[in-house]
Amino acid sequence: MSRLLRNMIHVLVGLVLVYEPALAQRRGAGGGGGARAGSGGGAQARQAVQTRGAARTSVNQNANTNRTANVNRTTNANVNRDINVNRDIDVHRDVDVNVHHEYGYGPCCYHPVARAVAVTAAVATTAAVIGSIVNSVPPSCTAVIVNGFTYEQCGSTWYQPQFVGTNTTYIVVAPPR
Amino acid sequence: MLMRIAAALALMSLACRGGENRDAVADTSASTGTAQQGSAINAAYAATPAVQTVDKDAVAALDRMATYLRSIKSFRVTALTTRDEVLTNGQKAQYATTQDVLLEKPNKLLAKIDNDGGRRFLFYDGKTFTLWADGPRYYASVPAPGNISQLSDQLEKKFGIELPLRDLFLWGTDNQRGGAFTSAVDLGPSQIEGTSVEQYAFRQDGFDWQIWIQKGDYPLPRKLIITTLTDDARPDYTAVFDWNLAPSFNDAIFTFDPPDGAKKIVLAQADTMSASK
């Protein structure tokens, strides 16, 4: 009985932690922007999957389809790991881990560059590592403009928003000032 | 609960047995009739044109379409497109995008892209290219080359950005891929949304494609399917085009004017990103 109760708590805590990135995403998306938010209002992020490629989209031009065909070998963080309660003490980390695999491998927007980025991100497991990539930033971040470009400052961590292809992602950078 | 599992297991075993039976039937027919069937099939094929030929008329139809596209100075096309992605296990997943492209040759383009990733706009006024995501209110601008074809090249190579529906303006330009067909076939008349079209199938190195070209004096592409052959899963890209050949606009709309609250960001460089892995 106590085990059942414990499991239930785990699930509940897990749900909250999984929901957290969804909130962050919704903020990042601002109601449907670059970050992947579910079509039903944002809380329900679509399942992320790893892809090995995609259909070419032009008969006259296509340099991308095979260029990074070898990028998808990395074992990425998965949803089940995020639900693991013992590891979810650092909420920031959870947000980022969850977010990594939603984009680069995310189902909406196959993009070889994005996939290359996601591999980089998979190596870096904490938000503070410079060069790691996320799809959204925590709601507590503040937009700061340095030299004309926008950064998101989240405590001591600085993110630089960027377009990868036509998708929005955030790369952790050294403090720009 | 247990009963349901048991029932499911029973169903599964039935299904398996059904499969075995079907296999057995297929095996029997194959072993009895292979020789005769094979020659009959060969004879049937001999009576129809072989698929591995290049029908000059099919290629000419494509050229005629390209020539016509080249003659159009401005157009607006809306398209519902789908693109298969291939999961690591070889399974396909299809995602849709709605694209709305307004184009004025040689150097103006405004495009709107809607999909699960949100809405983005692409602006090109002959001098500057801007990508605008109105959800997070981010934009990025870069100096652009002098025409749309060059822009398409540069965006793809430098930033990994595929201009939407770019075949529609690449046909009839220097960037057109020509003469490399291993097969070209006229599949006959068809209809797309009430319009009479002719369907053609082409095969080139690494991909098959089909195009439905409007009949009559306006040989516009109305539908396109590209099947990628370099992946065993053969992912498809499909697009159905809705044309407006007399769009109204003024040139100012091709220039991005940052609205209040717009935040400038950068375009990630394609080569840098690939190298950093």
Short mmCIF file of C-alpha atoms in Angstrom, two decimals:
data_model
loop_
_atom_site.label_atom_id
_atom_site.label_comp_id
_atom_site.label_asym_id
_atom_site.label_seq_id
_atom_site.Cartn_x
_atom_site.Cartn_y
_atom_site.Cartn_z
CA MET A 1 0.00 0.00 0.00
CA SER A 2 2.72 2.44 0.90
CA ARG A 3 4.49 1.50 -2.29
CA LEU A 4 1.39 2.33 -4.28
CA LEU A 5 1.17 5.67 -2.53
CA ARG A 6 4.83 6.34 -3.24
CA ASN A 7 4.37 5.50 -6.88
CA MET A 8 1.44 7.84 -7.10
CA ILE A 9 3.48 10.63 -5.61
CA HIS A 10 6.24 9.92 -8.06
CA VAL A 11 3.85 10.15 -10.93
CA LEU A 12 2.37 13.40 -9.63
CA VAL A 13 5.77 14.97 -9.08
CA GLY A 14 6.83 13.72 -12.45
CA LEU A 15 3.82 15.29 -14.07
CA VAL A 16 4.57 18.63 -12.48
CA LEU A 17 8.16 18.48 -13.62
CA VAL A 18 7.21 17.47 -17.10
CA TYR A 19 4.66 20.25 -17.17
CA GLU A 20 7.26 22.81 -16.21
CA PRO A 21 9.06 22.73 -19.55
CA ALA A 22 5.74 22.95 -21.26
CA LEU A 23 5.13 26.22 -19.47
CA ALA A 24 8.57 27.42 -20.37
CA GLN A 25 7.93 26.45 -23.91
CA ARG A 26 4.71 28.28 -24.02
CA ARG A 27 6.47 31.36 -22.84
CA GLY A 28 9.20 30.88 -25.38
CA ALA A 29 6.67 30.36 -28.05
CA GLY A 30 4.65 33.34 -27.03
CA GLY A 31 1.55 31.60 -28.27
CA GLY A 32 2.82 29.78 -31.27
CA GLY A 33 6.27 30.98 -32.22
CA GLY A 34 9.48 29.15 -32.71
CA ALA A 35 9.34 26.79 -29.78
CA ARG A 36 7.24 23.73 -30.20
CA ALA A 37 3.95 24.13 -28.46
CA GLY A 38 1.07 21.79 -29.03
CA SER A 39 -1.63 23.07 -31.27
CA GLY A 40 -4.13 22.80 -28.44
CA GLY A 41 -2.85 25.77 -26.50
CA GLY A 42 0.69 24.87 -25.69
CA ALA A 43 0.56 22.73 -22.58
CA GLN A 44 0.60 19.48 -24.50
CA ALA A 45 3.97 19.26 -26.17
CA ARG A 46 4.09 16.72 -28.95
CA GLN A 47 6.17 13.64 -28.52
CA ALA A 48 9.75 14.10 -29.58
CA VAL A 49 11.30 11.45 -31.76
CA GLN A 50 14.68 10.83 -33.27
CA THR A 51 14.83 10.95 -37.02
CA ARG A 52 17.40 9.76 -39.46
CA GLY A 53 16.34 11.92 -42.37
CA ALA A 54 13.49 13.46 -44.28
CA ALA A 55 12.08 13.78 -47.77
CA ARG A 56 13.77 16.26 -50.04
CA THR A 57 11.57 19.24 -50.80
CA SER A 58 12.87 20.38 -54.17
CA VAL A 59 13.63 18.74 -57.48
CA ASN A 60 15.89 21.61 -58.45
CA GLN A 61 17.82 22.15 -55.30
CA ASN A 62 18.57 20.19 -52.23
CA ALA A 63 21.85 20.11 -50.48
CA ASN A 64 20.61 19.04 -47.10
CA THR A 65 19.08 15.63 -47.17
CA ASN A 66 22.25 13.65 -46.86
CA ARG A 67 24.65 16.18 -45.50
CA THR A 68 24.28 15.24 -41.87
CA ALA A 69 23.00 11.73 -42.24
CA ASN A 70 25.48 10.53 -39.64
CA VAL A 71 24.40 12.90 -36.92
CA ASN A 72 21.61 10.84 -35.48
CA ARG A 73 23.62 8.17 -33.77
CA THR A 74 23.73 9.82 -30.39
CA THR A 75 21.55 8.36 -27.70
CA ASN A 76 19.53 11.26 -26.52
CA ALA A 77 17.77 12.09 -23.30
CA ASN A 78 14.29 10.67 -23.34
CA VAL A 79 11.00 11.42 -21.76
CA ASN A 80 11.17 8.59 -19.26
CA ARG A 81 14.31 9.93 -17.78
CA ASP A 82 12.67 13.25 -17.12
CA ILE A 83 9.99 11.60 -15.07
CA ASN A 84 12.56 10.03 -12.79
CA VAL A 85 11.92 11.88 -9.58
CA ASN A 86 15.33 11.39 -8.04
CA ARG A 87 16.95 13.31 -10.79
CA ASP A 88 14.54 16.18 -10.95
CA ILE A 89 15.77 18.26 -8.08
CA ASP A 90 17.33 20.77 -10.43
CA VAL A 91 14.36 22.05 -12.32
CA HIS A 92 16.47 24.03 -14.75
CA ARG A 93 18.21 20.95 -15.84
CA ASP A 94 14.99 19.19 -16.44
CA VAL A 95 13.66 21.93 -18.56
CA ASP A 96 16.71 21.80 -20.70
CA VAL A 97 17.00 18.06 -20.98
CA ASN A 98 13.42 17.81 -21.99
CA VAL A 99 13.78 20.60 -24.40
CA HIS A 100 16.86 19.32 -26.21
CA HIS A 101 15.26 16.42 -27.81
CA GLU A 102 12.10 18.26 -28.63
CA TYR A 103 13.71 20.34 -31.22
CA GLY A 104 16.67 18.94 -32.94
CA TYR A 105 14.92 15.65 -33.21
CA GLY A 106 11.52 17.13 -32.83
CA PRO A 107 8.92 16.00 -35.26
CA CYS A 108 7.78 19.29 -36.61
CA CYS A 109 10.69 20.65 -38.40
CA TYR A 110 13.28 18.31 -39.67
CA HIS A 111 16.40 20.26 -40.13
CA PRO A 112 19.90 18.84 -40.54
CA VAL A 113 21.45 21.81 -38.83
CA ALA A 114 19.06 21.49 -35.96
CA ARG A 115 19.97 17.85 -35.67
CA ALA A 116 23.65 18.68 -35.56
CA VAL A 117 22.90 21.15 -32.83
CA ALA A 118 20.93 18.66 -30.85
CA VAL A 119 23.87 16.30 -30.79
CA THR A 120 26.00 19.01 -29.32
CA ALA A 121 23.33 19.65 -26.77
CA ALA A 122 23.00 16.02 -25.80
CA VAL A 123 26.59 16.02 -24.66
CA ALA A 124 26.01 18.94 -22.37
CA THR A 125 23.57 17.95 -19.68
CA THR A 126 23.35 21.13 -17.64
CA ALA A 127 22.06 24.50 -18.67
CA ALA A 128 25.17 26.34 -17.63
CA VAL A 129 27.48 24.64 -20.09
CA ILE A 130 28.39 27.13 -22.75
CA GLY A 131 27.42 25.96 -26.19
CA SER A 132 24.51 23.82 -25.11
CA ILE A 133 21.24 24.35 -26.94
CA VAL A 134 17.68 24.47 -25.67
CA ASN A 135 14.37 25.24 -27.26
CA SER A 136 13.04 27.47 -24.59
CA VAL A 137 14.22 29.28 -21.52
CA PRO A 138 12.73 29.47 -18.02
CA PRO A 139 10.02 32.08 -17.50
CA SER A 140 12.21 33.96 -15.03
CA CYS A 141 14.65 35.06 -17.72
CA THR A 142 14.98 38.67 -18.79
CA ALA A 143 15.55 39.84 -22.34
CA VAL A 144 18.67 42.00 -22.53
CA ILE A 145 19.96 43.74 -25.64
CA VAL A 146 23.72 43.81 -26.07
CA ASN A 147 25.27 45.33 -29.18
CA GLY A 148 21.91 45.29 -30.88
CA PHE A 149 21.24 41.58 -30.38
CA THR A 150 18.89 40.01 -27.92
CA TYR A 151 20.01 37.75 -25.08
CA GLU A 152 17.99 36.07 -22.38
CA GLN A 153 19.57 36.34 -18.96
CA CYS A 154 18.51 33.68 -16.48
CA GLY A 155 20.42 34.25 -13.25
CA SER A 156 24.04 33.70 -14.10
CA THR A 157 23.23 31.87 -17.31
CA TRP A 158 22.98 33.75 -20.59
CA TYR A 159 21.15 32.39 -23.59
CA GLN A 160 21.44 33.74 -27.08
CA PRO A 161 18.29 33.14 -29.13
CA GLN A 162 19.02 32.14 -32.70
CA PHE A 163 17.27 30.82 -35.75
CA VAL A 164 18.45 27.39 -36.76
CA GLY A 165 16.91 27.07 -40.16
CA THR A 166 13.54 28.65 -39.47
CA ASN A 167 13.28 27.31 -35.91
CA THR A 168 14.05 29.27 -32.78
CA THR A 169 16.57 27.82 -30.35
CA TYR A 170 18.68 29.17 -27.52
CA ILE A 171 22.40 28.63 -27.11
CA VAL A 172 24.14 29.12 -23.77
CA VAL A 173 26.85 31.74 -24.12
CA ALA A 174 29.40 33.47 -21.92
CA PRO A 175 28.01 36.65 -20.38
CA PRO A 176 28.14 39.14 -23.28
CA ARG A 177 28.93 42.09 -21.01
CA MET B 1 -8.18 -7.36 -16.49
CA LEU B 2 -6.64 -10.80 -16.70
CA MET B 3 -9.48 -11.91 -18.90
CA ARG B 4 -8.86 -9.04 -21.26
CA ILE B 5 -5.21 -9.96 -21.52
CA ALA B 6 -6.14 -13.55 -22.20
CA ALA B 7 -8.57 -12.46 -24.89
CA ALA B 8 -5.94 -10.26 -26.46
CA LEU B 9 -3.44 -13.10 -26.47
CA ALA B 10 -6.00 -15.39 -28.07
CA LEU B 11 -6.65 -12.80 -30.76
CA MET B 12 -2.96 -12.39 -31.37
CA SER B 13 -2.40 -16.09 -31.79
CA LEU B 14 -5.35 -16.26 -34.18
CA ALA B 15 -3.91 -13.41 -36.15
CA CYS B 16 -0.55 -15.14 -36.31
CA ARG B 17 -2.11 -18.34 -37.52
CA GLY B 18 -4.05 -16.39 -40.11
CA GLY B 19 -0.79 -14.96 -41.32
CA GLU B 20 0.79 -18.39 -41.59
CA ASN B 21 -2.17 -19.63 -43.59
CA ARG B 22 -1.96 -16.79 -46.00
CA ASP B 23 1.74 -17.40 -46.44
CA ALA B 24 1.09 -21.04 -47.13
CA VAL B 25 -1.46 -20.18 -49.79
CA ALA B 26 0.87 -17.74 -51.41
CA ASP B 27 3.68 -20.29 -51.40
CA THR B 28 1.52 -22.88 -53.14
CA SER B 29 0.50 -20.60 -55.93
CA ALA B 30 4.05 -19.39 -56.38
CA SER B 31 5.53 -22.86 -56.64
CA THR B 32 2.93 -24.11 -59.11
CA GLY B 33 2.75 -21.19 -61.44
CA THR B 34 6.02 -19.32 -61.49
CA ALA B 35 7.22 -20.24 -64.95
CA GLN B 36 4.00 -19.59 -66.89
CA GLN B 37 3.13 -16.50 -64.89
CA GLY B 38 6.58 -15.09 -65.42
CA SER B 39 6.40 -15.36 -69.20
CA ALA B 40 2.84 -14.05 -69.27
CA ILE B 41 3.87 -11.03 -67.21
CA ASN B 42 6.86 -10.39 -69.44
CA ALA B 43 4.65 -10.53 -72.50
CA ALA B 44 2.23 -8.07 -70.90
CA TYR B 45 5.05 -5.68 -70.12
CA ALA B 46 6.43 -5.98 -73.63
CA ALA B 47 3.09 -4.73 -74.95
CA THR B 48 3.32 -1.52 -72.90
CA PRO B 49 6.13 1.04 -72.97
CA ALA B 50 8.99 0.17 -70.65
CA VAL B 51 9.18 2.41 -67.63
CA GLN B 52 12.89 3.07 -68.00
CA THR B 53 12.53 5.38 -70.96
CA VAL B 54 12.63 9.09 -71.32
CA ASP B 55 9.52 10.26 -73.09
CA LYS B 56 10.51 13.38 -75.00
CA ASP B 57 6.97 14.71 -74.83
CA ALA B 58 6.98 14.47 -71.04
CA VAL B 59 10.23 16.41 -70.88
CA ALA B 60 8.83 18.91 -73.38
CA ALA B 61 5.78 19.41 -71.16
CA LEU B 62 8.09 20.22 -68.29
CA ASP B 63 10.01 22.69 -70.43
CA ARG B 64 6.79 24.30 -71.54
CA MET B 65 5.76 24.71 -67.90
CA ALA B 66 9.17 26.18 -67.02
CA THR B 67 8.96 28.61 -69.92
CA TYR B 68 5.53 29.67 -68.80
CA LEU B 69 6.65 30.12 -65.19
CA ARG B 70 9.53 32.26 -66.42
CA SER B 71 7.05 34.52 -68.22
CA ILE B 72 5.07 35.29 -65.08
CA LYS B 73 6.36 38.44 -63.42
CA SER B 74 4.59 38.07 -60.14
CA PHE B 75 2.40 35.51 -58.49
CA ARG B 76 1.01 34.41 -55.18
CA VAL B 77 0.84 30.72 -54.39
CA THR B 78 -0.63 29.08 -51.37
CA ALA B 79 0.25 25.47 -50.83
CA LEU B 80 -0.51 22.75 -48.39
CA THR B 81 2.61 20.65 -48.16
CA THR B 82 3.45 17.49 -46.30
CA ARG B 83 6.86 16.09 -45.59
CA ASP B 84 7.76 12.65 -44.34
CA GLU B 85 10.46 12.35 -41.77
CA VAL B 86 12.04 8.97 -41.19
CA LEU B 87 12.38 7.77 -37.63
CA THR B 88 15.49 5.86 -36.67
CA ASN B 89 13.59 2.58 -36.95
CA GLY B 90 12.65 3.34 -40.54
CA GLN B 91 9.08 4.32 -39.77
CA LYS B 92 7.72 7.40 -41.49
CA ALA B 93 6.06 10.33 -39.77
CA GLN B 94 4.27 12.98 -41.83
CA TYR B 95 4.11 16.67 -40.94
CA ALA B 96 2.18 19.36 -42.71
CA THR B 97 3.00 22.97 -43.45
CA THR B 98 0.91 25.69 -45.04
CA GLN B 99 2.92 28.05 -47.17
CA ASP B 100 1.86 31.33 -48.70
CA VAL B 101 4.36 32.90 -51.06
CA LEU B 102 4.10 36.24 -52.84
CA LEU B 103 6.81 36.76 -55.38
CA GLU B 104 7.82 39.52 -57.72
CA LYS B 105 10.69 38.83 -60.04
CA PRO B 106 13.52 39.14 -59.95
CA ASN B 107 14.16 40.19 -56.38
CA LYS B 108 11.13 40.40 -54.12
CA LEU B 109 9.57 37.75 -51.96
CA LEU B 110 7.26 37.55 -48.97
CA ALA B 111 6.43 34.17 -47.51
CA LYS B 112 4.39 32.93 -44.58
CA ILE B 113 5.00 29.49 -43.14
CA ASP B 114 2.59 27.86 -40.70
CA ASN B 115 3.24 24.55 -39.04
CA ASP B 116 3.55 22.88 -35.65
CA GLY B 117 6.62 25.00 -34.98
CA GLY B 118 4.58 28.18 -35.19
CA ARG B 119 4.36 30.92 -37.77
CA ARG B 120 7.29 32.54 -39.53
CA PHE B 121 7.55 35.20 -42.18
CA LEU B 122 10.33 35.60 -44.72
CA PHE B 123 10.99 39.01 -46.24
CA TYR B 124 13.24 39.75 -49.18
CA ASP B 125 13.31 43.16 -50.87
CA GLY B 126 16.32 42.71 -53.11
CA LYS B 127 18.74 43.99 -50.48
CA THR B 128 17.95 42.36 -47.17
CA PHE B 129 16.56 39.01 -46.09
CA THR B 130 14.67 38.88 -42.80
CA LEU B 131 13.21 35.97 -40.91
CA TRP B 132 10.50 36.97 -38.44
CA ALA B 133 8.88 34.74 -35.83
CA ASP B 134 5.90 36.70 -34.57
CA GLY B 135 5.27 34.34 -31.64
CA PRO B 136 8.45 35.05 -29.69
CA ARG B 137 8.80 38.33 -31.64
CA TYR B 138 12.30 37.51 -32.84
CA TYR B 139 13.76 38.53 -36.14
CA ALA B 140 17.07 38.17 -37.92
CA SER B 141 18.25 40.09 -40.97
CA VAL B 142 21.16 39.51 -43.33
CA PRO B 143 22.33 41.26 -46.49
CA ALA B 144 20.89 39.45 -49.50
CA PRO B 145 22.06 38.85 -53.08
CA GLY B 146 20.40 40.40 -56.11
CA ASN B 147 17.84 37.83 -57.15
CA ILE B 148 15.63 35.14 -55.70
CA SER B 149 17.53 32.25 -57.21
CA GLN B 150 20.80 33.42 -55.67
CA LEU B 151 19.02 34.06 -52.40
CA SER B 152 17.71 30.50 -52.37
CA ASP B 153 21.23 29.18 -52.89
CA GLN B 154 22.80 31.36 -50.27
CA LEU B 155 20.17 30.72 -47.60
CA GLU B 156 20.40 26.99 -48.06
CA LYS B 157 24.18 26.85 -48.02
CA LYS B 158 24.90 29.41 -45.34
CA PHE B 159 21.97 29.05 -42.99
CA GLY B 160 20.24 25.80 -43.85
CA ILE B 161 17.07 27.71 -44.71
CA GLU B 162 14.95 26.26 -47.49
CA LEU B 163 12.88 28.91 -49.22
CA PRO B 164 9.30 27.64 -49.38
CA LEU B 165 8.08 26.32 -52.74
CA ARG B 166 11.41 27.21 -54.31
CA ASP B 167 10.93 24.90 -57.27
CA LEU B 168 8.27 27.29 -58.52
CA PHE B 169 10.85 29.98 -59.17
CA LEU B 170 13.86 27.76 -59.77
CA TRP B 171 12.18 26.17 -62.75
CA GLY B 172 13.20 28.19 -65.71
CA THR B 173 16.34 29.57 -64.12
CA ASP B 174 19.98 28.57 -64.24
CA ASN B 175 19.41 26.53 -61.11
CA GLN B 176 17.03 24.21 -62.87
CA ARG B 177 18.25 20.64 -63.00
CA GLY B 178 17.77 19.45 -66.52
CA GLY B 179 18.57 16.52 -68.70
CA ALA B 180 19.33 14.06 -65.95
CA PHE B 181 16.19 11.96 -66.23
CA THR B 182 16.57 8.22 -66.19
CA SER B 183 12.84 7.95 -66.77
CA ALA B 184 10.13 10.33 -67.91
CA VAL B 185 6.56 9.20 -68.46
CA ASP B 186 3.23 10.81 -69.28
CA LEU B 187 0.70 9.13 -66.99
CA GLY B 188 -2.30 10.75 -68.62
CA PRO B 189 -5.08 13.17 -67.75
CA SER B 190 -6.32 13.81 -64.23
CA GLN B 191 -8.12 16.42 -62.14
CA ILE B 192 -6.87 18.61 -59.31
CA GLU B 193 -9.63 20.48 -57.51
CA GLY B 194 -11.76 20.57 -60.63
CA THR B 195 -8.97 21.63 -62.95
CA SER B 196 -7.90 19.42 -65.85
CA VAL B 197 -4.28 18.42 -65.53
CA GLU B 198 -1.82 15.99 -67.04
CA GLN B 199 0.18 13.78 -64.72
CA TYR B 200 3.85 13.04 -65.37
CA ALA B 201 6.38 10.88 -63.58
CA PHE B 202 10.12 11.48 -63.64
CA ARG B 203 13.07 9.66 -62.19
CA GLN B 204 16.39 11.30 -61.41
CA ASP B 205 19.43 10.31 -59.43
CA GLY B 206 18.21 9.64 -55.89
CA PHE B 207 14.60 10.64 -56.29
CA ASP B 208 11.38 10.03 -58.18
CA TRP B 209 8.87 12.77 -58.70
CA GLN B 210 5.43 13.33 -60.09
CA ILE B 211 3.93 16.54 -61.31
CA TRP B 212 0.41 17.49 -62.33
CA ILE B 213 0.48 20.27 -64.91
CA GLN B 214 -2.59 22.30 -65.77
CA LYS B 215 -3.86 21.78 -69.31
CA GLY B 216 -4.46 24.60 -71.72
CA ASP B 217 -2.83 27.98 -72.04
CA TYR B 218 -1.67 28.19 -68.45
CA PRO B 219 0.59 25.20 -67.87
CA LEU B 220 1.01 25.68 -64.13
CA PRO B 221 2.19 23.00 -61.75
CA ARG B 222 -0.80 22.11 -59.58
CA LYS B 223 0.61 19.27 -57.55
CA LEU B 224 4.05 17.87 -56.86
CA ILE B 225 5.25 14.73 -55.12
CA ILE B 226 8.92 14.02 -54.56
CA THR B 227 9.93 10.58 -53.34
CA THR B 228 13.40 10.35 -51.89
CA LEU B 229 15.05 7.08 -52.87
CA THR B 230 18.25 7.38 -50.88
CA ASP B 231 16.44 6.24 -47.74
CA ASP B 232 14.88 2.76 -47.69
CA ALA B 233 11.73 4.22 -46.21
CA ARG B 234 11.22 6.36 -49.33
CA PRO B 235 9.90 9.49 -47.66
CA ASP B 236 7.57 11.71 -49.67
CA TYR B 237 7.18 15.43 -49.96
CA THR B 238 3.84 16.54 -51.37
CA ALA B 239 2.54 19.95 -52.34
CA VAL B 240 -0.75 21.10 -53.83
CA PHE B 241 -0.59 24.60 -55.26
CA ASP B 242 -3.27 27.24 -55.45
CA TRP B 243 -2.31 30.02 -57.85
CA ASN B 244 -3.08 33.70 -58.01
CA LEU B 245 -1.49 35.23 -61.10
CA ALA B 246 -2.73 38.74 -60.45
CA PRO B 247 -1.88 39.49 -56.83
CA SER B 248 -2.26 43.02 -55.58
CA PHE B 249 0.45 44.45 -53.36
CA ASN B 250 2.84 47.34 -53.07
CA ASP B 251 6.58 46.93 -52.91
CA ALA B 252 6.80 48.18 -49.34
CA ILE B 253 5.45 44.89 -48.02
CA PHE B 254 8.64 43.09 -49.01
CA THR B 255 10.67 45.17 -46.57
CA PHE B 256 10.58 44.17 -42.94
CA ASP B 257 9.86 47.01 -40.58
CA PRO B 258 10.41 45.78 -37.02
CA PRO B 259 7.21 46.25 -35.02
CA ASP B 260 7.24 47.39 -31.41
CA GLY B 261 8.81 44.81 -29.18
CA ALA B 262 10.59 43.00 -32.00
CA LYS B 263 13.89 41.58 -30.80
CA LYS B 264 16.83 41.10 -33.11
CA ILE B 265 18.62 37.76 -33.02
CA VAL B 266 21.08 35.88 -35.23
CA LEU B 267 20.82 33.25 -37.94
CA ALA B 268 22.91 30.21 -37.02
CA GLN B 269 25.52 29.45 -39.68
CA ALA B 270 25.00 26.06 -41.26
CA ASP B 271 28.69 25.18 -41.59
CA THR B 272 29.58 26.30 -38.09
CA MET B 273 26.83 24.18 -36.64
CA SER B 274 27.76 21.07 -38.55
CA ALA B 275 31.41 21.50 -37.65
CA SER B 276 30.67 21.94 -33.97
CA LYS B 277 29.32 18.45 -33.62
#
